[in-house]
C-alpha atoms as one frame of an Amber mdcrd trajectory, in Angstrom:
protein
  -0.004   0.023   0.009   1.425   3.385  -0.897   0.390   4.991   2.442   2.801
   3.987   5.261   1.771   4.380   8.881   4.406   5.442  11.396   2.421   5.206
  14.617   5.088   2.843  16.044   7.736   5.548  15.517   5.679   8.085  17.513
   4.926   5.525  20.208   8.660   4.892  20.647   9.406   8.643  20.742   6.700
   9.170  23.375   7.643   5.963  25.262   4.003   4.930  25.153   2.500   1.463
  24.739  -0.157   0.522  22.169  -2.550  -0.254  24.999  -2.083   3.159  26.603
  -2.507   4.947  23.265  -5.636   2.959  22.445  -7.144   3.780  25.828  -6.324
   7.484  25.616  -7.638   7.741  21.993 -10.761   5.711  22.748 -10.333   2.823
  20.314  -9.724  -0.833  20.871  -6.095  -2.125  20.884  -7.079  -4.471  18.067
  -8.278  -1.574  15.863  -5.163   0.427  16.723  -3.016  -2.592  15.723  -4.834
  -2.804  12.357  -4.059   0.866  11.715  -0.479   0.688  13.101   0.399  -2.358
  10.965  -0.854  -0.708   7.778  -3.802  -3.079   7.276  -6.541  -0.402   7.618
  -8.432   0.659   4.489  -9.445   3.999   6.017  -9.118   6.130   9.099 -11.662
   8.618  10.373 -10.488  12.145  10.749 -11.770  12.138  14.310  -9.524   9.170
  15.058  -6.551  10.804  13.317  -7.143  13.991  15.241  -7.303  12.093  18.545
  -4.085  10.264  17.726  -2.390  13.576  16.941  -3.677  15.141  20.139  -2.489
  12.295  22.366   0.856  11.880  20.595   1.309  15.665  20.264   2.121  15.480
  16.575   0.867  16.337  13.092  -0.925  13.931  10.743   2.174  13.894   8.546
   4.140  12.460  11.459   1.834   9.423  11.408   1.108   8.966   7.690   3.343
   9.200   4.643   3.192   8.188   0.989   5.775   5.781  -0.436   5.990   4.454
  -3.967   4.948   0.908  -4.704   8.577   0.048  -5.442   9.655   1.252  -1.998
   6.914  -0.720  -0.324   7.717  -3.805  -2.358  11.429  -3.560  -1.576  10.648
  -3.447   2.148   8.574  -6.599   1.910  11.178  -8.669   0.014  12.814 -11.338
   2.175  16.422 -10.887   3.297  19.064 -13.523   3.609  21.046 -14.067   6.839
  23.491 -11.250   5.967  20.607  -8.767   5.558  20.949  -8.636   1.738  17.727
  -8.609  -0.179  17.224 -11.537  -2.476  15.631 -10.886  -5.850  12.339 -12.621
  -6.391  11.882 -13.736  -2.800
């Protein structure tokens, strides 16, 4: 998906757990995990606004566009030395 979600980055910067963020935002940890792991098809602006308020950040700190090639390169398997193998 060309939209990458960086909630985990902001959680680490704020030293906050997924459970704490979910509670403070008012969504379930399961729904937050779907969003955090990039599996969500949509996000409500009210949820995005609540995330930004709790994490004290801007929407662009949580969401970014990346090309299909970048996303694909990240999902390719790596060998033991950390070198990407062509074709998986």
